[in-house]
GROMACS .gro file of C-alpha atoms in nm:
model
  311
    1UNK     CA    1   5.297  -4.600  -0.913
    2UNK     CA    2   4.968  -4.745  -1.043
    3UNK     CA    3   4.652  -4.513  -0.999
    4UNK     CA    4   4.468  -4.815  -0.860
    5UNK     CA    5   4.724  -4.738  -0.551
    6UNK     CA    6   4.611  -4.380  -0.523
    7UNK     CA    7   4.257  -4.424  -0.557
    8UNK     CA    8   4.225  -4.720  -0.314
    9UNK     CA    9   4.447  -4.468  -0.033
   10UNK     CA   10   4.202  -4.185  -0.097
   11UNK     CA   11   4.551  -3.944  -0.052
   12UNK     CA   12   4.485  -3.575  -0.038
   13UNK     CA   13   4.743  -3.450  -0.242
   14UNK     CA   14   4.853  -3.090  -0.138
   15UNK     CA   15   5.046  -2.838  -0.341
   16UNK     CA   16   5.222  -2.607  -0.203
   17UNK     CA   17   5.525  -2.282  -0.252
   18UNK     CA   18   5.561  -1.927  -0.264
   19UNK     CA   19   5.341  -1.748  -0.513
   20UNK     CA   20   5.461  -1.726  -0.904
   21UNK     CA   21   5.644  -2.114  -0.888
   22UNK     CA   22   5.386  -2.301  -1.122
   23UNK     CA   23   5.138  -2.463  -0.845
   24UNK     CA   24   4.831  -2.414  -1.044
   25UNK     CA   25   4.984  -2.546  -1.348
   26UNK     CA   26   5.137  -2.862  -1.195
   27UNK     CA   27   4.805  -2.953  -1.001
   28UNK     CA   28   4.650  -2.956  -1.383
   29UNK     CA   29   4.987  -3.166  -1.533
   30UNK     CA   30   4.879  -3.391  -1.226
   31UNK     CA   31   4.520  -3.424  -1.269
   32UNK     CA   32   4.550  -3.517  -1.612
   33UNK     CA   33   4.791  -3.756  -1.557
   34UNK     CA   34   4.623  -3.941  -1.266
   35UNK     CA   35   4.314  -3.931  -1.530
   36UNK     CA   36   4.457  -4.074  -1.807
   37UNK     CA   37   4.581  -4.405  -1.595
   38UNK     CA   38   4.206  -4.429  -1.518
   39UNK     CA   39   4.194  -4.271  -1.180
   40UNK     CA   40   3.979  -3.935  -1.165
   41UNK     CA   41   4.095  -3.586  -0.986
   42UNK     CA   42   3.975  -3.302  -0.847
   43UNK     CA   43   4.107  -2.988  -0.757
   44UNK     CA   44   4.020  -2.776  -0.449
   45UNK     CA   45   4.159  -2.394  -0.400
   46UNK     CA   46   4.389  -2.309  -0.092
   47UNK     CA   47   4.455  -1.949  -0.249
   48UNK     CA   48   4.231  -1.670  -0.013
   49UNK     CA   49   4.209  -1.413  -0.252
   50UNK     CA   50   4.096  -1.669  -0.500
   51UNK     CA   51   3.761  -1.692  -0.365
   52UNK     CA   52   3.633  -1.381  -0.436
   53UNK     CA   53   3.442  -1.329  -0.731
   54UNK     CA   54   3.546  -1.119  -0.997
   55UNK     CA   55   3.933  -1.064  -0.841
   56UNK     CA   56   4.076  -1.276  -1.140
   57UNK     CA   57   4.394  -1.112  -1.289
   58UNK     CA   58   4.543  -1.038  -0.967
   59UNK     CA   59   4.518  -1.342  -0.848
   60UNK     CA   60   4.591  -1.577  -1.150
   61UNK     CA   61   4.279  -1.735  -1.101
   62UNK     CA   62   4.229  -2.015  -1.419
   63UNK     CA   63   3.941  -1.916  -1.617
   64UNK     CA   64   3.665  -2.214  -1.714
   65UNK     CA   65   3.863  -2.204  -2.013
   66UNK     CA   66   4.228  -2.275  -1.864
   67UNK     CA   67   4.094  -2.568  -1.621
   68UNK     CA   68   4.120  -2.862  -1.902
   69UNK     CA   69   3.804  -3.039  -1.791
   70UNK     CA   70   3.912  -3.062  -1.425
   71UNK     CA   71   3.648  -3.031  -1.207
   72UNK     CA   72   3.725  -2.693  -0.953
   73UNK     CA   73   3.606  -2.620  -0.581
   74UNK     CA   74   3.602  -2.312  -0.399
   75UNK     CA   75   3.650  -2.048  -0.640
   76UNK     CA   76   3.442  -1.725  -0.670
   77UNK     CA   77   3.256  -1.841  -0.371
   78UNK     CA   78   3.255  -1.499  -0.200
   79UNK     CA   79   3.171  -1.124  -0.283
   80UNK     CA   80   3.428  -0.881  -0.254
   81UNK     CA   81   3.238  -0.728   0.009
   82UNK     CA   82   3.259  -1.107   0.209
   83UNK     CA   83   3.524  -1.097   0.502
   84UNK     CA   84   3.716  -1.408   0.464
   85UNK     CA   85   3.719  -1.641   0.725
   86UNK     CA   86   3.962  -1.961   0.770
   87UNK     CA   87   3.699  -2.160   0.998
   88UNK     CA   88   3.467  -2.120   0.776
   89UNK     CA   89   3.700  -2.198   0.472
   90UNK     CA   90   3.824  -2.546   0.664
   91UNK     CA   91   3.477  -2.670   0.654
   92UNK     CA   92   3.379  -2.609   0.314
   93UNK     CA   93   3.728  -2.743   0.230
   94UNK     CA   94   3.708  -3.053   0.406
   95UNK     CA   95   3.335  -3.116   0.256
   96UNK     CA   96   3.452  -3.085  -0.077
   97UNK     CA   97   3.766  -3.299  -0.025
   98UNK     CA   98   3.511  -3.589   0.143
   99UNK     CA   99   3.273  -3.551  -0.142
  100UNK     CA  100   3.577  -3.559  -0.414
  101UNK     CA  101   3.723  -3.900  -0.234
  102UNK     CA  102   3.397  -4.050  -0.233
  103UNK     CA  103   3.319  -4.039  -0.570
  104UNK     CA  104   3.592  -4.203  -0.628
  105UNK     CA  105   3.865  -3.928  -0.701
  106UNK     CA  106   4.206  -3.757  -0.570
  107UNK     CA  107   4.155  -3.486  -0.423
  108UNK     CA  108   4.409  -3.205  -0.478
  109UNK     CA  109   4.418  -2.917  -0.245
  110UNK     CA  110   4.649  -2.635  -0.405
  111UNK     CA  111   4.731  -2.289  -0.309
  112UNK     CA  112   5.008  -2.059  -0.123
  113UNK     CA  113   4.773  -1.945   0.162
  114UNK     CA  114   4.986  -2.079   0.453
  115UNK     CA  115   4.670  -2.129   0.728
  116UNK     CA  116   4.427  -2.201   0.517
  117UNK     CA  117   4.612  -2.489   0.376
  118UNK     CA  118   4.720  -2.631   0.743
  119UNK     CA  119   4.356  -2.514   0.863
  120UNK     CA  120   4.255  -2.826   0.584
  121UNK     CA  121   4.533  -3.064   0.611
  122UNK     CA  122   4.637  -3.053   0.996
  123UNK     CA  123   4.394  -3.063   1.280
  124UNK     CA  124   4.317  -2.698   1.368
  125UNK     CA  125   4.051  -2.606   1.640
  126UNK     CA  126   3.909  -2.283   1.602
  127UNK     CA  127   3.805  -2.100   1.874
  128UNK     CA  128   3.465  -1.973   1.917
  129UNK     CA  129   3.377  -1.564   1.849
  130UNK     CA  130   3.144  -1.344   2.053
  131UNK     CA  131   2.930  -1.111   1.844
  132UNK     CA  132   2.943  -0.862   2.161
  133UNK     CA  133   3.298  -0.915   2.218
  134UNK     CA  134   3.405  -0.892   1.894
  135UNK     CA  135   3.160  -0.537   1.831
  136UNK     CA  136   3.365  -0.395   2.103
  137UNK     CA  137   3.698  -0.489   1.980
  138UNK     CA  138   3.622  -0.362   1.636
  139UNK     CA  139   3.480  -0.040   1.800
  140UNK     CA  140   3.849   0.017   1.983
  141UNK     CA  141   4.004  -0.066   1.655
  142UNK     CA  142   3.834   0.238   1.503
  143UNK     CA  143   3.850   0.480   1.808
  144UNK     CA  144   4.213   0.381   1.871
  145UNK     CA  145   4.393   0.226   1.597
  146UNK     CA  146   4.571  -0.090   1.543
  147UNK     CA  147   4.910   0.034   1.702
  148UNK     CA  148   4.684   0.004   2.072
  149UNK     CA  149   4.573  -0.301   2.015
  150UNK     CA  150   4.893  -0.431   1.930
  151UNK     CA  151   5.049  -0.291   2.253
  152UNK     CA  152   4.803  -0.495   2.437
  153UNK     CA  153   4.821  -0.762   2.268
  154UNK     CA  154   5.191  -0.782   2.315
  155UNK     CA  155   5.113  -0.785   2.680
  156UNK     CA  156   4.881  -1.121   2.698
  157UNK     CA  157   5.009  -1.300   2.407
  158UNK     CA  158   5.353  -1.136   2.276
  159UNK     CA  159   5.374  -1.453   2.033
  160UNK     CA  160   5.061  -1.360   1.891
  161UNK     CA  161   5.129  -1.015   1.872
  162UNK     CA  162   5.501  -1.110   1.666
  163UNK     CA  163   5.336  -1.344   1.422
  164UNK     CA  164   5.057  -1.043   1.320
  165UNK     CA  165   5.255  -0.738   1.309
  166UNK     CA  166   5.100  -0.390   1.459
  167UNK     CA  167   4.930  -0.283   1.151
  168UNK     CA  168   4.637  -0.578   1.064
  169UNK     CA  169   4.358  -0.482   1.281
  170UNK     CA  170   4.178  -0.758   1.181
  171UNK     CA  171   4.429  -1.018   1.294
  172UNK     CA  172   4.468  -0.799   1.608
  173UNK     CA  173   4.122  -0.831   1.672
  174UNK     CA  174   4.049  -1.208   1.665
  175UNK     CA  175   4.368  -1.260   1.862
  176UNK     CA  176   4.217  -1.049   2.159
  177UNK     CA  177   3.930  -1.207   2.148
  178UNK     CA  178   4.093  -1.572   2.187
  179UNK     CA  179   4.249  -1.410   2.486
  180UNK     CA  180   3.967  -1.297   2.629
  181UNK     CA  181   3.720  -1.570   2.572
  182UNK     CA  182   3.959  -1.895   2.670
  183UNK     CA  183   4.202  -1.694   2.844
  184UNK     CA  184   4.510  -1.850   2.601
  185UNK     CA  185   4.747  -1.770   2.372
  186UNK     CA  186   4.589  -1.723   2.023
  187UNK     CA  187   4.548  -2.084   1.904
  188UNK     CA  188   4.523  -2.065   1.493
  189UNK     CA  189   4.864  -2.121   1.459
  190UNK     CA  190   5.095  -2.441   1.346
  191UNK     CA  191   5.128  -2.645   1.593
  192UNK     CA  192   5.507  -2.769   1.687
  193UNK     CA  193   5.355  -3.167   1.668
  194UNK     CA  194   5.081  -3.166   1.380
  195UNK     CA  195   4.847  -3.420   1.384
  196UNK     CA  196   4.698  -3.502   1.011
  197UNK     CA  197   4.317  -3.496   0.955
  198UNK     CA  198   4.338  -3.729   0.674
  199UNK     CA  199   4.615  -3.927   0.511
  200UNK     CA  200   4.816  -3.659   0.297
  201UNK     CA  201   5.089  -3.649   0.081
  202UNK     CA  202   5.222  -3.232   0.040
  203UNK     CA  203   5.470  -3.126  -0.288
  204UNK     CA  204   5.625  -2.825  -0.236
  205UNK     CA  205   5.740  -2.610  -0.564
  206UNK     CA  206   6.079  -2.443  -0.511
  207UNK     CA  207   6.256  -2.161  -0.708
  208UNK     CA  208   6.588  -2.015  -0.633
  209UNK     CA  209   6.538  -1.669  -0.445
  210UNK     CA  210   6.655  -1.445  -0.805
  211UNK     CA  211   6.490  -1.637  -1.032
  212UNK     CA  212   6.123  -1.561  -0.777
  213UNK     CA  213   6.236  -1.251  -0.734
  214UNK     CA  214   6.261  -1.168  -1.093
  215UNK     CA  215   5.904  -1.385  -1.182
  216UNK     CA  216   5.742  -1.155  -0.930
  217UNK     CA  217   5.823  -0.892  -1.070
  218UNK     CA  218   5.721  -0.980  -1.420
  219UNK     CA  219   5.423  -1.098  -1.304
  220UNK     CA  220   5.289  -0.809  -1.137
  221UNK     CA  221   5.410  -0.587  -1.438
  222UNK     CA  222   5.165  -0.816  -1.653
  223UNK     CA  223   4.912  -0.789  -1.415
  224UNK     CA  224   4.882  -0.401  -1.501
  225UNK     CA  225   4.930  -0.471  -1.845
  226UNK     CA  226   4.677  -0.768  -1.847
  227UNK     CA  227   4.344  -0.482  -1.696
  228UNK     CA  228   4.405  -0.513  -1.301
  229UNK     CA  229   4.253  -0.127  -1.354
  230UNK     CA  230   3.965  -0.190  -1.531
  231UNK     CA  231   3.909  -0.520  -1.323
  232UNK     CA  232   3.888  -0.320  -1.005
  233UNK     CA  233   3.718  -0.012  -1.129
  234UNK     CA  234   3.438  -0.264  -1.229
  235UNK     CA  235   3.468  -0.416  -0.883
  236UNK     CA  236   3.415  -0.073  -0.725
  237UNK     CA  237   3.025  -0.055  -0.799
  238UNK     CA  238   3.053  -0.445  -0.668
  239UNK     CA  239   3.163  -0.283  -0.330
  240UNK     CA  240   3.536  -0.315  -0.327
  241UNK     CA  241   3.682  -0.051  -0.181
  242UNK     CA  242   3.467  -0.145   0.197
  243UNK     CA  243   3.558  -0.503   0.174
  244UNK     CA  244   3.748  -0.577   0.472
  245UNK     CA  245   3.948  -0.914   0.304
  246UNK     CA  246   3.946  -0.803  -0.064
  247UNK     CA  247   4.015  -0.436  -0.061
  248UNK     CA  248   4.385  -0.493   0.134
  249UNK     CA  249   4.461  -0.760  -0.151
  250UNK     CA  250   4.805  -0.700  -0.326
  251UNK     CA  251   4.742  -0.551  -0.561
  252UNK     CA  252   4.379  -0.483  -0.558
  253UNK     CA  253   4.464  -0.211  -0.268
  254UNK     CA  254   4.741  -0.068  -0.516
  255UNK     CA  255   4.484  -0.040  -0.813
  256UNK     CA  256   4.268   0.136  -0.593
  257UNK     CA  257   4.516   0.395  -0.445
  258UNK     CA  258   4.606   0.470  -0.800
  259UNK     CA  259   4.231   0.509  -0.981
  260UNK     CA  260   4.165   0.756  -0.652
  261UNK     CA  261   4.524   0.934  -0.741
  262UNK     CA  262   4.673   0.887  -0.395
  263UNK     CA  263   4.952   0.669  -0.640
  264UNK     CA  264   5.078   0.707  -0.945
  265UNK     CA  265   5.108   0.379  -1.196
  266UNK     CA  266   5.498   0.318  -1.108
  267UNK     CA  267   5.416   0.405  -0.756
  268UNK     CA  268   5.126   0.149  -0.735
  269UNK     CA  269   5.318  -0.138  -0.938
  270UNK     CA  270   5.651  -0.038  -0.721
  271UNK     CA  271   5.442  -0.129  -0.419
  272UNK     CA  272   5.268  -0.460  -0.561
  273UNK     CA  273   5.602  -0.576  -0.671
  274UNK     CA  274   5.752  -0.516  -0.244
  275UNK     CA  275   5.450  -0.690  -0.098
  276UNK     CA  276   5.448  -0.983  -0.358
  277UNK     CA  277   5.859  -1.082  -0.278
  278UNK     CA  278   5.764  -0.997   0.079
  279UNK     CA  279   5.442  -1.211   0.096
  280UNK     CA  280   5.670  -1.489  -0.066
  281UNK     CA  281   5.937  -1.501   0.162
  282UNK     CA  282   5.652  -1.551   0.462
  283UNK     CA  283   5.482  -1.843   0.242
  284UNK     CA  284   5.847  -2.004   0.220
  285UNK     CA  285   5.909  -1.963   0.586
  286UNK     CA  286   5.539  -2.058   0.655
  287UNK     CA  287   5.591  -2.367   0.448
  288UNK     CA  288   5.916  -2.509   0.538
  289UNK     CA  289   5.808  -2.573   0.874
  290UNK     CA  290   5.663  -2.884   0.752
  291UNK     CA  291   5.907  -3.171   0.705
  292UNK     CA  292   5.730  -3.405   0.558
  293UNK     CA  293   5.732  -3.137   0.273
  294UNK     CA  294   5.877  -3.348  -0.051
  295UNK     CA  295   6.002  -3.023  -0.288
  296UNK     CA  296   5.982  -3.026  -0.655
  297UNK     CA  297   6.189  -2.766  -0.857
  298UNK     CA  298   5.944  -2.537  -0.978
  299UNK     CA  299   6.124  -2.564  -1.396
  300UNK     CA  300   6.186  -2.948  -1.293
  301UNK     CA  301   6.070  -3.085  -1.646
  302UNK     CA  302   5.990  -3.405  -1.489
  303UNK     CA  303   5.776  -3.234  -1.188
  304UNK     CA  304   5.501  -3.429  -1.289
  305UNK     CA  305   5.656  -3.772  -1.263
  306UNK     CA  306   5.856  -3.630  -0.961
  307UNK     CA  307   5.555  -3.574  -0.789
  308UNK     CA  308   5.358  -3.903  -0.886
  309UNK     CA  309   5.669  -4.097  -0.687
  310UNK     CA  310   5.564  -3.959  -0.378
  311UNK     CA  311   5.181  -4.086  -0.425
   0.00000   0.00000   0.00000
């Protein structure tokens, strides 16, 4: 399709899969080919962990170096000490993605962070937080553990309290808040009828389920090899180990059990390697909910033109 087509729509293009299928790479292949018809792109970061300084190798964050001369948004926006926040993240999002399409550019919004991507793409409505509220939620959290809260969550908003688990306080927290303050179930969720913010078009990246599994694996065995230790012991002075976001990353919470010798190296990579085909298997669930999903194989060798027929 001509790029005069895609420029003139102003489509947000979003790319989307499990972790380890190529998204980064084909949002580049993309870029460059939208550029060299004449039509500019832009790139904007969906990945959480990705916006922390410094947290690089475990996240397979594209140095300045790996970027080709595509402009980037939203990376190493926050301190590892930062507690990431999806309200705040669809704002700055959605800011960047008007100020890409008004200069003239596609805007490409790519990453395997399930809400943050809808939190951009659909139209979310965050509810509002109480500092008091919230200071007294956090204080039960400490005094009482997550497993309480979970309990009574389950009781006002057993949805809620499925979808989080019993063990992410944090989660458990902001859901009990929603409760309390609008006296609903927990609203940042998918909603069965989304409504679009702003024309979209969404490519999904597929792998079959041993082929992931296998790339997962690899992938966190190269992350050890690659300096995630020495990355996070330099992060440690930076305040890692009290961030609430960054310090539960995969892998980052791994490297740090092992450097304090509460895991061994195999231990710590065993670990990584659970949570990373675990995490996947939620982002293909999370993502397949969509149907207006068009999926691309991730080893397609024509992905690129595969994807510029749905544009």
């Amino acid at each position: 399709m001509p790029s005069t087509t895609v420029s003139a729509n102003r489509v947000l293009v979003v790319i989307v899969g499990p972790t380890g299928t190529g998204k980064s790479e084909l949002s580049l292949d993309l870029a460059e080919s939208l550029r060299a018809e004449g039509t500019p792109a832009e790139i904007v970061n969906a990945d959480a962990m990705q916006l922390y300084r410094g947290m690089d190798i475990g996240t397979a964050k594209l140095g300045a170096d790996e970027q080709r001369g595509i402009p980037h948004h939203l990376l190493d926006v926050l301190a590892v000490t930062d507690e990431a926040a999806v309200a705040r993240y669809q704002t700055e999002a959605r800011s960047s993605i008007e100020d890409i399409a008004a200069r003239g550019a596609v805007p490409i919004l790519v990453g395997g962070s399930g809400l943050y991507v809808s939190s951009v793409v659909f139209d979310f409505q965050f509810p509002a937080t109480d500092p008091v509220l919230r200071a007294r939620l956090e204080a039960d959290l400490v005094e009482q553990g997550p497993g309480v809260l979970y309990a009574r969550l389950k009781v006002v908003d057993p949805g809620a309290a499925s979808r989080i688990g019993a063990s992410n306080g944090r989660r458990l927290v902001r859901a009990l808040e929603v409760v309390e303050l609008t006296g609903a179930p927990h609203l940042a969720a998918l909603p069965g009828e989304p409504v679009y913010w702003r024309p979209a078009v969404t490519l999904g990246l597929r792998a079959p389920r041993e082929e992931l599994t296998a790339r997962l694996d690899a992938r966190v065995d190269r992350m050890w090899a690659g300096g995630l230790l020495d990355e996070v012991r330099g992060l440690i002075p930076a305040g890692l180990e009290t961030g609430v976001t960054a310090s539960r990353a995969i892998g980052y919470a791994q490297a740090l059990g092992q450097l304090s010798g509460r895991l061994s190296q195999a231990e710590a990579i065993e670990q990584t390697q659970q949570l990373t085909r675990r995490y996947a298997r939620r982002q293909v669930s999370w993502f397949k909910r969509s149907q207006d999903t068009h999926w691309i194989d991730y080893d397609a060798p024509d992905r690129v033109e595969a994807a510029r027929s749905h544009l």
